[in-house]
């Protein structure tokens, strides 16, 4: 199984998106998957021009000369796509969305009816790649991911892919603080590793395992207090340096 992973965090390997992707991909490797990791921030990707040249004048090829041709080649050769992104304004990062907008050359311009909805047929037939969402959020409620999940599901349907599930970690930036306070958090990352194993071994991730990844790590009130105390301290330090 070939798994192509996109990490769209601007912090790349230093961010909490990478911290969650790490054990998930380790589990997939342990189960025998071949992994390729791409940092979207390292790609030279321009916005889609909406010119439709890739459909009508240069079929299957964008007129813009950047890194997307290589990206699309990797996508076509993969069995699973992993979209790794921090939650930005209830959605994915802008760089991830801009890259996905450039997937248009993978489709043909014609219309077809699929499950009662008008779609574009795939240029290379029904690729049927599975798509996994891996995302982290600063807010502690898992419900904050709902808009992003629905968006990714819609993208999957449009691409003739299959949504394989979401590996989610709410309250991610506070995890180092919680660890300092002695709060057990490692089981959530162990569950992410198990989710990676299940994806490759069983072809699916169990709801129980995904729930374990995103479980409440501490009472919401304690998380609010810890976050507010931290930001208050940072702002006080900033003010002292600015005015003295």
Short mmCIF file of C-alpha atoms in Angstrom, two decimals:
data_model
loop_
_atom_site.label_atom_id
_atom_site.label_comp_id
_atom_site.label_asym_id
_atom_site.label_seq_id
_atom_site.Cartn_x
_atom_site.Cartn_y
_atom_site.Cartn_z
CA UNK A 1 0.00 0.00 0.00
CA UNK A 2 1.35 3.41 -1.03
CA UNK A 3 0.35 6.27 1.25
CA UNK A 4 0.96 9.84 0.14
CA UNK A 5 0.91 12.27 3.06
CA UNK A 6 0.47 16.04 2.83
CA UNK A 7 1.35 18.06 5.93
CA UNK A 8 0.09 21.60 5.31
CA UNK A 9 1.12 23.09 8.64
CA UNK A 10 3.38 26.13 8.17
CA UNK A 11 5.35 24.79 11.15
CA UNK A 12 6.09 21.61 9.21
CA UNK A 13 7.89 19.05 11.42
CA UNK A 14 7.75 21.35 14.47
CA UNK A 15 3.96 21.63 14.68
CA UNK A 16 1.29 19.60 16.43
CA UNK A 17 0.04 18.35 13.06
CA UNK A 18 3.41 16.57 12.70
CA UNK A 19 3.17 15.36 16.30
CA UNK A 20 -0.11 13.59 15.47
CA UNK A 21 0.95 12.41 12.03
CA UNK A 22 4.12 10.87 13.45
CA UNK A 23 2.60 7.96 15.41
CA UNK A 24 -0.15 7.48 12.81
CA UNK A 25 2.44 7.00 10.05
CA UNK A 26 4.62 4.86 12.31
CA UNK A 27 1.70 2.50 12.77
CA UNK A 28 1.08 2.39 9.02
CA UNK A 29 4.75 1.59 8.38
CA UNK A 30 4.67 -1.18 10.99
CA UNK A 31 1.75 -2.71 9.08
CA UNK A 32 3.77 -2.66 5.85
CA UNK A 33 2.79 0.58 4.10
CA UNK A 34 5.12 2.60 1.91
CA UNK A 35 4.99 6.23 3.06
CA UNK A 36 5.87 9.43 1.24
CA UNK A 37 5.57 12.67 3.22
CA UNK A 38 5.24 16.04 1.51
CA UNK A 39 5.33 19.38 3.32
CA UNK A 40 2.98 21.63 1.41
CA UNK A 41 4.87 24.70 2.64
CA UNK A 42 7.91 23.49 0.68
CA UNK A 43 5.99 23.31 -2.60
CA UNK A 44 5.90 26.06 -5.17
CA UNK A 45 2.19 26.08 -5.96
CA UNK A 46 0.34 28.95 -7.60
CA UNK A 47 -3.41 29.53 -7.31
CA UNK A 48 -5.65 27.99 -9.96
CA UNK A 49 -6.28 30.48 -12.78
CA UNK A 50 -9.71 29.09 -13.65
CA UNK A 51 -8.69 29.11 -17.32
CA UNK A 52 -9.64 25.45 -17.97
CA UNK A 53 -6.64 25.03 -20.28
CA UNK A 54 -5.96 21.73 -18.49
CA UNK A 55 -9.31 20.51 -19.88
CA UNK A 56 -9.51 22.15 -23.30
CA UNK A 57 -6.10 23.20 -24.64
CA UNK A 58 -3.46 21.16 -22.79
CA UNK A 59 -5.50 18.15 -21.59
CA UNK A 60 -4.27 16.84 -18.25
CA UNK A 61 -1.58 19.52 -17.91
CA UNK A 62 -1.74 22.89 -16.21
CA UNK A 63 -0.20 25.81 -18.10
CA UNK A 64 1.49 27.02 -14.92
CA UNK A 65 5.02 25.75 -14.40
CA UNK A 66 5.40 24.90 -10.74
CA UNK A 67 5.51 21.81 -8.51
CA UNK A 68 1.95 20.61 -9.16
CA UNK A 69 2.79 18.33 -12.08
CA UNK A 70 4.97 16.24 -9.78
CA UNK A 71 2.34 16.30 -7.04
CA UNK A 72 -0.38 15.01 -9.37
CA UNK A 73 1.88 12.22 -10.59
CA UNK A 74 2.34 11.11 -6.98
CA UNK A 75 -1.40 11.32 -6.32
CA UNK A 76 -2.26 9.07 -9.26
CA UNK A 77 0.27 6.48 -8.07
CA UNK A 78 -1.00 6.35 -4.48
CA UNK A 79 -3.54 4.10 -2.77
CA UNK A 80 -4.22 6.41 0.17
CA UNK A 81 -4.00 10.19 0.50
CA UNK A 82 -3.54 11.66 3.97
CA UNK A 83 -4.49 15.31 4.34
CA UNK A 84 -2.74 16.70 7.41
CA UNK A 85 -3.77 20.18 8.47
CA UNK A 86 -4.26 22.30 11.56
CA UNK A 87 -7.75 23.69 11.88
CA UNK A 88 -7.75 27.22 10.46
CA UNK A 89 -10.98 29.22 10.77
CA UNK A 90 -13.05 26.01 10.85
CA UNK A 91 -11.29 24.58 7.78
CA UNK A 92 -7.99 23.53 6.26
CA UNK A 93 -4.98 25.76 5.71
CA UNK A 94 -4.99 28.03 2.68
CA UNK A 95 -1.97 26.24 1.24
CA UNK A 96 -3.78 22.90 1.39
CA UNK A 97 -6.88 24.32 -0.29
CA UNK A 98 -4.80 26.01 -2.99
CA UNK A 99 -3.06 22.71 -3.74
CA UNK A 100 -6.36 20.80 -3.89
CA UNK A 101 -7.79 23.43 -6.26
CA UNK A 102 -5.02 22.46 -8.66
CA UNK A 103 -6.23 18.82 -8.82
CA UNK A 104 -8.54 19.83 -11.71
CA UNK A 105 -6.30 18.25 -14.40
CA UNK A 106 -7.16 14.86 -12.87
CA UNK A 107 -10.74 15.28 -14.10
CA UNK A 108 -12.35 15.47 -17.53
CA UNK A 109 -14.68 18.38 -18.44
CA UNK A 110 -17.71 16.18 -19.16
CA UNK A 111 -20.68 15.69 -16.85
CA UNK A 112 -21.89 12.40 -15.42
CA UNK A 113 -24.40 11.40 -12.78
CA UNK A 114 -22.94 9.62 -9.74
CA UNK A 115 -25.18 8.71 -6.80
CA UNK A 116 -27.68 11.38 -7.83
CA UNK A 117 -25.08 14.18 -8.13
CA UNK A 118 -23.44 15.71 -11.19
CA UNK A 119 -19.71 15.00 -11.25
CA UNK A 120 -16.76 15.11 -13.64
CA UNK A 121 -15.36 11.73 -14.70
CA UNK A 122 -11.77 11.02 -13.74
CA UNK A 123 -9.16 11.41 -16.43
CA UNK A 124 -7.53 8.13 -15.43
CA UNK A 125 -10.69 6.18 -14.74
CA UNK A 126 -12.02 5.63 -11.23
CA UNK A 127 -8.92 6.08 -9.11
CA UNK A 128 -10.82 5.19 -5.93
CA UNK A 129 -8.07 6.39 -3.61
CA UNK A 130 -8.98 6.45 0.05
CA UNK A 131 -8.56 9.75 1.87
CA UNK A 132 -7.73 10.18 5.56
CA UNK A 133 -7.98 13.50 7.36
CA UNK A 134 -5.48 14.15 10.16
CA UNK A 135 -6.08 17.41 11.97
CA UNK A 136 -5.36 19.27 15.20
CA UNK A 137 -7.14 22.20 16.83
CA UNK A 138 -6.47 24.58 19.69
CA UNK A 139 -10.05 24.37 20.94
CA UNK A 140 -10.82 21.39 23.20
CA UNK A 141 -14.12 20.29 21.62
CA UNK A 142 -13.97 17.72 18.84
CA UNK A 143 -17.13 19.27 17.35
CA UNK A 144 -14.99 22.13 16.02
CA UNK A 145 -13.77 19.79 13.26
CA UNK A 146 -17.27 19.18 11.86
CA UNK A 147 -17.05 21.75 9.05
CA UNK A 148 -13.65 20.52 7.93
CA UNK A 149 -14.80 16.89 7.95
CA UNK A 150 -17.82 17.70 5.78
CA UNK A 151 -15.60 19.64 3.38
CA UNK A 152 -13.16 16.75 3.01
CA UNK A 153 -16.04 14.30 2.52
CA UNK A 154 -17.39 16.52 -0.26
CA UNK A 155 -13.95 16.67 -1.89
CA UNK A 156 -13.74 12.88 -1.75
CA UNK A 157 -17.11 12.51 -3.48
CA UNK A 158 -16.08 15.02 -6.14
CA UNK A 159 -12.77 13.17 -6.74
CA UNK A 160 -14.43 9.74 -6.75
CA UNK A 161 -12.41 8.91 -3.66
CA UNK A 162 -13.50 7.23 -0.45
CA UNK A 163 -13.38 9.06 2.86
CA UNK A 164 -11.59 6.63 5.19
CA UNK A 165 -12.00 8.57 8.43
CA UNK A 166 -10.58 11.40 10.50
CA UNK A 167 -7.77 11.23 13.06
CA UNK A 168 -8.40 14.29 15.22
CA UNK A 169 -6.72 15.85 18.25
CA UNK A 170 -8.55 18.79 19.82
CA UNK A 171 -6.71 20.99 22.31
CA UNK A 172 -3.40 20.03 20.72
CA UNK A 173 -1.28 23.11 21.58
CA UNK A 174 -1.97 22.55 25.29
CA UNK A 175 -0.63 19.00 25.33
CA UNK A 176 2.92 20.01 26.41
CA UNK A 177 1.39 22.01 29.30
CA UNK A 178 -0.83 19.07 30.30
CA UNK A 179 2.18 16.74 30.28
CA UNK A 180 4.03 19.12 32.59
CA UNK A 181 1.06 18.95 34.94
CA UNK A 182 1.25 15.16 34.99
CA UNK A 183 -1.89 14.63 32.91
CA UNK A 184 -1.66 11.32 30.99
CA UNK A 185 -1.79 12.02 27.26
CA UNK A 186 0.30 9.30 25.62
CA UNK A 187 -2.64 6.92 25.18
CA UNK A 188 -4.14 9.33 22.63
CA UNK A 189 -0.99 9.12 20.51
CA UNK A 190 -0.82 5.35 21.01
CA UNK A 191 -4.34 5.24 19.57
CA UNK A 192 -3.15 7.27 16.56
CA UNK A 193 -0.46 4.65 15.97
CA UNK A 194 -3.07 1.91 16.18
CA UNK A 195 -5.27 3.80 13.70
CA UNK A 196 -2.39 3.74 11.21
CA UNK A 197 -1.96 0.01 11.71
CA UNK A 198 -5.67 -0.63 11.25
CA UNK A 199 -5.84 1.42 8.07
CA UNK A 200 -3.21 -0.77 6.41
CA UNK A 201 -3.99 -4.10 8.06
CA UNK A 202 -7.80 -3.98 8.07
CA UNK A 203 -8.53 -1.38 5.41
CA UNK A 204 -10.40 0.77 7.94
CA UNK A 205 -9.95 2.52 11.28
CA UNK A 206 -12.32 1.53 14.05
CA UNK A 207 -14.60 4.20 15.57
CA UNK A 208 -13.33 3.24 19.03
CA UNK A 209 -9.72 3.86 18.06
CA UNK A 210 -10.52 7.22 16.47
CA UNK A 211 -12.50 8.23 19.55
CA UNK A 212 -9.51 7.35 21.72
CA UNK A 213 -7.30 9.70 19.70
CA UNK A 214 -9.63 12.63 20.29
CA UNK A 215 -10.72 11.81 23.86
CA UNK A 216 -10.98 14.56 26.48
CA UNK A 217 -7.59 14.91 28.15
CA UNK A 218 -8.70 17.26 30.93
CA UNK A 219 -11.85 19.11 32.03
CA UNK A 220 -12.67 21.96 29.70
CA UNK A 221 -12.57 24.49 32.56
CA UNK A 222 -9.00 23.45 33.43
CA UNK A 223 -7.95 23.81 29.79
CA UNK A 224 -9.48 27.30 29.64
CA UNK A 225 -7.71 28.34 32.83
CA UNK A 226 -4.37 26.98 31.69
CA UNK A 227 -4.58 28.60 28.26
CA UNK A 228 -5.72 31.96 29.62
CA UNK A 229 -2.98 31.98 32.28
CA UNK A 230 -0.36 31.20 29.64
CA UNK A 231 -1.46 33.94 27.23
CA UNK A 232 -1.80 36.44 30.07
CA UNK A 233 1.78 35.71 31.10
CA UNK A 234 3.06 36.06 27.54
CA UNK A 235 1.29 39.40 27.09
CA UNK A 236 2.61 40.70 30.40
CA UNK A 237 6.15 39.81 29.39
CA UNK A 238 5.66 41.50 26.04
CA UNK A 239 4.33 44.64 27.69
CA UNK A 240 7.28 44.83 30.08
CA UNK A 241 9.74 44.58 27.20
CA UNK A 242 7.87 47.13 25.12
CA UNK A 243 7.51 49.80 27.80
CA UNK A 244 10.68 49.47 29.88
#
